[in-house]
Coordinates of C-alpha atoms and ligand atoms in Angstrom, one line a residue:
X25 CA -4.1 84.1 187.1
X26 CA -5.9 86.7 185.0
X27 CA -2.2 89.0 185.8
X28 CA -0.3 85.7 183.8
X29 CA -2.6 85.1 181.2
X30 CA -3.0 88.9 179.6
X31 CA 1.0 88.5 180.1
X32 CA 1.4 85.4 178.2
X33 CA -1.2 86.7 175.7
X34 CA 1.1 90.0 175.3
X35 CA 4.3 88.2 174.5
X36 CA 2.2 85.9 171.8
X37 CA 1.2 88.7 170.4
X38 CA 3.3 91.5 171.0
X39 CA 0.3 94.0 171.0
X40 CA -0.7 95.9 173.7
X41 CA -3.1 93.8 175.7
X42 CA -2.2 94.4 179.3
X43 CA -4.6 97.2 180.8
X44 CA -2.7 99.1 183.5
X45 CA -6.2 101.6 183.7
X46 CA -4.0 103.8 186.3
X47 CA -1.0 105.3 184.2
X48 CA -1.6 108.3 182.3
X49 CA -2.0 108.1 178.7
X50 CA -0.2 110.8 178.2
X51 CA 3.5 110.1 176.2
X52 CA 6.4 108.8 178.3
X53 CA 8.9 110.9 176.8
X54 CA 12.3 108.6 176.5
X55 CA 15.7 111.0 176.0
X56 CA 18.0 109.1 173.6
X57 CA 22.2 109.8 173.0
X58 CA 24.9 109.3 171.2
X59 CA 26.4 105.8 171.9
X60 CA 24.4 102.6 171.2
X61 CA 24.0 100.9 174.2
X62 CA 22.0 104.0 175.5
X63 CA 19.8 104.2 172.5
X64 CA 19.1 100.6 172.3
X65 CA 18.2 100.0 176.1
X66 CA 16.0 102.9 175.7
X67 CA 14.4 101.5 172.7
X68 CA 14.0 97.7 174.9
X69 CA 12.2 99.6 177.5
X70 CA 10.2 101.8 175.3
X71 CA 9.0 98.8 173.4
X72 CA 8.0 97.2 177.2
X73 CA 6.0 100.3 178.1
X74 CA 4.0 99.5 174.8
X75 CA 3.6 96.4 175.3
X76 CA 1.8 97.3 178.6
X77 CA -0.2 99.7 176.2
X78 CA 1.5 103.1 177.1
X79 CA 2.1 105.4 174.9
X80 CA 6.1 106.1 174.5
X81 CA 8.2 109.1 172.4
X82 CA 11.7 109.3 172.2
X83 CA 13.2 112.6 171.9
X84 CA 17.0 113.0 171.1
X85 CA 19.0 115.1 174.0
X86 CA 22.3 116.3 175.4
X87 CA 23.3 113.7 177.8
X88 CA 24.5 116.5 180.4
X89 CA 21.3 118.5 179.7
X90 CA 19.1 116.3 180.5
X91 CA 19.3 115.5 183.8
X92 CA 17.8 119.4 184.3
X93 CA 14.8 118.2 181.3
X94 CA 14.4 114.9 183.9
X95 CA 14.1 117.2 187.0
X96 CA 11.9 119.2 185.0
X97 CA 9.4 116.6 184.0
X98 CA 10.4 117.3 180.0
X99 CA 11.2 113.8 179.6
X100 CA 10.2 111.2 182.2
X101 CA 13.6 109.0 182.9
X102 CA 17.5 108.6 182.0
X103 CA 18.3 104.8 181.7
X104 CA 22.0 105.3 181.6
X105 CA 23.5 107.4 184.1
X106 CA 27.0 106.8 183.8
X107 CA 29.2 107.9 187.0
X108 CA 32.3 109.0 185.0
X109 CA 31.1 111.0 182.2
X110 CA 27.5 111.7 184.5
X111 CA 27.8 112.0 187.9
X112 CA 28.6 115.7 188.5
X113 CA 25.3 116.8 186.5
X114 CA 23.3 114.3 188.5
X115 CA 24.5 115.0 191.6
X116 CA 23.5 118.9 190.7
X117 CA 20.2 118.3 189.7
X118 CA 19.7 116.1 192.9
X119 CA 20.4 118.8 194.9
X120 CA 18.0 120.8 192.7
X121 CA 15.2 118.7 193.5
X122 CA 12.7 116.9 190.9
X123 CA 14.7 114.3 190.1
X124 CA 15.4 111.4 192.3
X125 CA 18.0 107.8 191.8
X126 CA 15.5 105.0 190.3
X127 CA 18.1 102.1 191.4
X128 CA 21.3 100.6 190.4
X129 CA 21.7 98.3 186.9
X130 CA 23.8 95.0 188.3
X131 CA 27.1 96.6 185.9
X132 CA 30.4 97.9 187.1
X133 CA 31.1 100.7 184.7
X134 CA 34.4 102.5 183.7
X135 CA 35.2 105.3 181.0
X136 CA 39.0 106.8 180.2
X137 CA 41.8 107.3 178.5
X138 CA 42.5 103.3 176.5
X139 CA 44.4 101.8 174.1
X140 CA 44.6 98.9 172.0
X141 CA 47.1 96.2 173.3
X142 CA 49.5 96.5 170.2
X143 CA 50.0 99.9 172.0
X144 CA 51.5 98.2 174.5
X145 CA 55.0 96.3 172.4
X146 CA 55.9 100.6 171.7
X147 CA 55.2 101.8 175.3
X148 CA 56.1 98.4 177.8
X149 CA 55.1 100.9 181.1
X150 CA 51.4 101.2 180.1
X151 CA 49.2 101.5 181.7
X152 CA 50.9 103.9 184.1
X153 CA 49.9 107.3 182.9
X154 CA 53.4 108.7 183.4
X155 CA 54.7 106.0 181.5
X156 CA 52.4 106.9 178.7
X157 CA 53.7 110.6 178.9
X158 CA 57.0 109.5 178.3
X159 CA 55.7 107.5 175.6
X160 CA 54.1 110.6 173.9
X161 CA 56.5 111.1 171.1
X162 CA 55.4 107.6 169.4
X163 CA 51.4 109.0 169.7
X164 CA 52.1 112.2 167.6
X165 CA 50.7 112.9 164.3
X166 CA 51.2 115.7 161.3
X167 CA 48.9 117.9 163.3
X168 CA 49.7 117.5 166.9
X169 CA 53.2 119.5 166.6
X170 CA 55.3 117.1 168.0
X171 CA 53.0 116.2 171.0
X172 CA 50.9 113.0 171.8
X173 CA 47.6 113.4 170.1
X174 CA 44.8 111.6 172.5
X175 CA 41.3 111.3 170.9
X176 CA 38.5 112.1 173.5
X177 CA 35.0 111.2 172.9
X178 CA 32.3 114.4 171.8
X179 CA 32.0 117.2 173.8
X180 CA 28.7 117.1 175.3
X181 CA 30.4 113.8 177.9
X182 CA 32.3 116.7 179.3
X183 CA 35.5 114.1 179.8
X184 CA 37.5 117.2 180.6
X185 CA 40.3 115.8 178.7
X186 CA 42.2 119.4 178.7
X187 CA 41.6 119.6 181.4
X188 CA 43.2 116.8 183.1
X189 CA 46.7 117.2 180.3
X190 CA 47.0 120.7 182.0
X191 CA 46.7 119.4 185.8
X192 CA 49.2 116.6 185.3
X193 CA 51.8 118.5 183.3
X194 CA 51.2 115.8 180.3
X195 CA 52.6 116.5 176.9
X196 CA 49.6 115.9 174.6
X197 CA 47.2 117.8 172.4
X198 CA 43.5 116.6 172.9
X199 CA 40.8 116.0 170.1
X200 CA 37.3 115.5 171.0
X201 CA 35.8 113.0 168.5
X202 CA 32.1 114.2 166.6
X203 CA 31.0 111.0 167.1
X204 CA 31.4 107.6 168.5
X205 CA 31.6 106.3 165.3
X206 CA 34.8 108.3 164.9
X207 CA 36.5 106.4 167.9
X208 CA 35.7 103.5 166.6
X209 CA 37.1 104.5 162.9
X210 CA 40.3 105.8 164.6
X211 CA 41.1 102.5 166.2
X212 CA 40.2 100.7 163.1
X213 CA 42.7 102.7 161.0
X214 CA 45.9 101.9 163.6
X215 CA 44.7 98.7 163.5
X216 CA 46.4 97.1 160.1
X217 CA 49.7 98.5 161.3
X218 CA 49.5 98.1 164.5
X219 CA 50.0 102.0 165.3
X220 CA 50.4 103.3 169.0
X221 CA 46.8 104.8 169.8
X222 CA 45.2 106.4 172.5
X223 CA 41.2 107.0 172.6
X224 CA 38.7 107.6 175.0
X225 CA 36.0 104.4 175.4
X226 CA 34.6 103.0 178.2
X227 CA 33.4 99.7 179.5
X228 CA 30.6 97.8 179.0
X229 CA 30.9 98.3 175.7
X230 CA 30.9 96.2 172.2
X231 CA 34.4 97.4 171.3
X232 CA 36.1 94.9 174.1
X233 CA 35.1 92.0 172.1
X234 CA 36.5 93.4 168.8
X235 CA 40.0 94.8 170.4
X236 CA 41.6 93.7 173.7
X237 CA 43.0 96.7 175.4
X238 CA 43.6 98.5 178.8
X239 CA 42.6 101.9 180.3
X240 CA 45.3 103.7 181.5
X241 CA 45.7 103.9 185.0
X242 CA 45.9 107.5 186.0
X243 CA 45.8 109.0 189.7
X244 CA 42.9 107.2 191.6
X245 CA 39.4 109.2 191.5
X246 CA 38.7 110.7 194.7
X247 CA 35.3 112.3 195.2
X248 CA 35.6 115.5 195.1
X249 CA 38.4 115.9 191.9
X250 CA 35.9 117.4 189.6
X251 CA 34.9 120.2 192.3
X252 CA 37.8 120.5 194.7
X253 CA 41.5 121.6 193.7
X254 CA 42.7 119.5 197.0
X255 CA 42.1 116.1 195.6
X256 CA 44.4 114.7 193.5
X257 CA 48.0 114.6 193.2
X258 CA 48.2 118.5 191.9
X259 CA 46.4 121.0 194.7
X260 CA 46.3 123.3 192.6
X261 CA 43.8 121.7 189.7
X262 CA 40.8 120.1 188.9
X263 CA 40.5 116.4 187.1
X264 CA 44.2 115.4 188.1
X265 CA 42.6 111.8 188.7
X266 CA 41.2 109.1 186.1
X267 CA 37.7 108.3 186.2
X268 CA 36.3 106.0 188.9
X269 CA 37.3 102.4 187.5
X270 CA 34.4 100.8 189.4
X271 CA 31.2 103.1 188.4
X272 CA 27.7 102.6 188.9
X273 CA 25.2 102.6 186.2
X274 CA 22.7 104.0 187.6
X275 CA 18.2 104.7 186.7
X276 CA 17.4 108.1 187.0
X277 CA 13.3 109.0 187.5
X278 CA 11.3 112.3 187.5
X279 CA 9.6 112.9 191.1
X280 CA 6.3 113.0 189.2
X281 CA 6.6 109.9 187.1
X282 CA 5.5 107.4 190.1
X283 CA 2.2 108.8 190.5
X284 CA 1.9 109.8 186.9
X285 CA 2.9 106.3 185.1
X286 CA 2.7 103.9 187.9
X287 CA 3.5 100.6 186.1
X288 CA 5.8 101.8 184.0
X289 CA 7.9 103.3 187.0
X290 CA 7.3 100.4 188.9
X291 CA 9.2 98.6 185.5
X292 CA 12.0 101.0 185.9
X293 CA 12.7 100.1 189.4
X294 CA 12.8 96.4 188.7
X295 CA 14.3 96.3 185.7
X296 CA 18.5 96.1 185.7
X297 CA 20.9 95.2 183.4
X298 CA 24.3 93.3 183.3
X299 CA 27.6 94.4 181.6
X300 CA 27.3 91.3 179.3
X301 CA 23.6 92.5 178.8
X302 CA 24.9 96.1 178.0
X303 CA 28.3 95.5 175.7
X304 CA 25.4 93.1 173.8
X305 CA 23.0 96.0 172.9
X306 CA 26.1 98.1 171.6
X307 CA 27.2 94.8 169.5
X308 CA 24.1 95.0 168.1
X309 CA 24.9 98.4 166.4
X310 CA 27.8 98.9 166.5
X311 CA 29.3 95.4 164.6
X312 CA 26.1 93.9 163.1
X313 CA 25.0 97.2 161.9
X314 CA 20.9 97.0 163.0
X315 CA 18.9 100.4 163.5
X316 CA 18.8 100.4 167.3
X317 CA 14.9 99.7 167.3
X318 CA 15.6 96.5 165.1
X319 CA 18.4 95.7 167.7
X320 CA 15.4 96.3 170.4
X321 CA 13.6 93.7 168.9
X322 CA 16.1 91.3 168.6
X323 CA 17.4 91.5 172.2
X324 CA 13.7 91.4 173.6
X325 CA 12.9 88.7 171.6
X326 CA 16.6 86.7 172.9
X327 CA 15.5 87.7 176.6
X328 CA 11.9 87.2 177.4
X329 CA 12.6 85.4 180.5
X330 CA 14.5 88.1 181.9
X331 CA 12.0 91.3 181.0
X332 CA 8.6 89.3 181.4
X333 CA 9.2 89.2 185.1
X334 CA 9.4 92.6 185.4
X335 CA 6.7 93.5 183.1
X336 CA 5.0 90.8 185.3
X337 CA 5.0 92.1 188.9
X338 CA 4.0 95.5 187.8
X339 CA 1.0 94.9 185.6
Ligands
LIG10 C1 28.9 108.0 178.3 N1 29.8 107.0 177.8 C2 29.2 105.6 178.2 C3 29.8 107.0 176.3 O1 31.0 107.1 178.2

């Protein structure tokens, strides 16, 4: 009873009213990215842990990077721990020590090679990858010397485009993008013309609301392609298969931050998002153009009845 009302009385009031007397008031430290969904799900449970009457900072990171700051105890959590673009640098730092999985979020997750579906009437085999090599001609530009030109997103996802155009014998020239944004403006530019394109993006994600599309369906991931030449069609190489098309989306914790921030770690083990949930938070950004703590606001204030329950059985 006295658990509901200091809850209720939170929500009313969004101050911080709710005494959890056993976390440190020391800072959770929150890394933040470079893609929206990241940044605004950090900011929704940032603005939970204050609610609660924590005190939160977010500090901007390298998203490979900072699984070794989370074994580390520099920053407290990772709320998006993507398989494709993440899972080798989590697995490392698991095996490291300090670090440990927080849970699952309820989304199926996929990140490659995609295209527009106007792509589609100049290349009818899509989305076989082969079929797009033979298609590469129609994806050159004045700079890709005759090749297919295939935008990849920034460096620091370590997509290993290169990587995967040399193992597979594929006649294309890969760009990595400075920016999400810059996907999203080379899309936008093929789009009046309907111009073949072929970008990395990944799913959940606002961008499948705006343009239908498909990912490309290379060699099937294997664990093991991104640290052992056998797997995959070339024995020779590494990344000769497409990401895994059915990825977690996983919570990653420090080892320390359970007995350091109780509630709030007990918050990051309950709380999950969906894909609908996810692609939302981006939309927020991305189309409607809010500063991701504005878009915080607006999707905690849409989904009380999802993150008060959470809040609830912790505090
Ligand atoms: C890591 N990302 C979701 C942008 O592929």
């Amino acid at each position: 009873m006295k658990k509901l009302s200091a809850m209720v009385l939170a929500t009313a009031l969004a101050t911080p009213v709710v005494a959890t007397a056993a976390d440190s008031e020391d800072p959770i430290i929150i890394p933040i990215h470079n893609w929206s969904s990241q940044i605004v799900m950090s900011h929704v449970v940032g603005q939970m842990y204050e609610e609660m009457g924590l005190n939160v900072e977010f500090v901007t990171t390298d998203s490979q990077a900072v699984y070794e700051s989370v074994r580390l105890g520099d920053v407290a959590l990772e709320l998006e721990v993507w398989e494709g673009a993440f899972g080798h640098s989590f697995r490392e730092a698991l095996s490291k020590g300090g670090l440990h999985d927080a849970g699952d979020h309820d989304a199926v997750t996929r990140e490659d090679w995609w295209y527009p579906m106007w792509t589609k009437d100049a290349c009818p085999g899509l989305p076989n990858w082969q079929a797009l090599n033979d298609c590469a001609e129609i994806f050159a530009t004045a700079e890709s010397g005759g090749k297919g030109r295939y935008l990849d997103g920034p460096v620091d996802w370590l997509k290993h485009g290169k990587e995967r155009v040399e193992a597979l014998g594929m006649n294309f020239v890969v760009v990595n993008a400075g920016s999400a944004a810059a996907l999203w403006a080379e899309i936008g530019a093929a789009e009046p013309d309907m111009r073949p394109v072929v970008v990395f993006n990944w799913t959940p994600n606002f961008a499948e609301a705006v343009w239908p599309g498909e990912f490309v369906e290379f060699p099937t991931w294997e664990d093991g392609c991104d640290s052992d030449p056998a797997k995959g069609p070339n024995p020779d190489a590494l990344y000769d298969c497409g990401n895994p098309a059915d990825g977690y989306l996983k919570k990653a914790a420090w080892d320390g931050m359970p007995d350091k921030w109780p509630s709030a770690y007990c918050v990051l083990t309950k709380l999950s998002f969906t894909n609908p949930q996810i692609a939302e938070m981006a939309k927020f950004v991305d189309i409607d153009e809010l500063e991701p703590e504005e878009a915080a606001d607006e999707w905690l204030a849409a989904n009380r009845d999802i993150v008060d329950p959470w809040i609830g059985s912790c505090t």
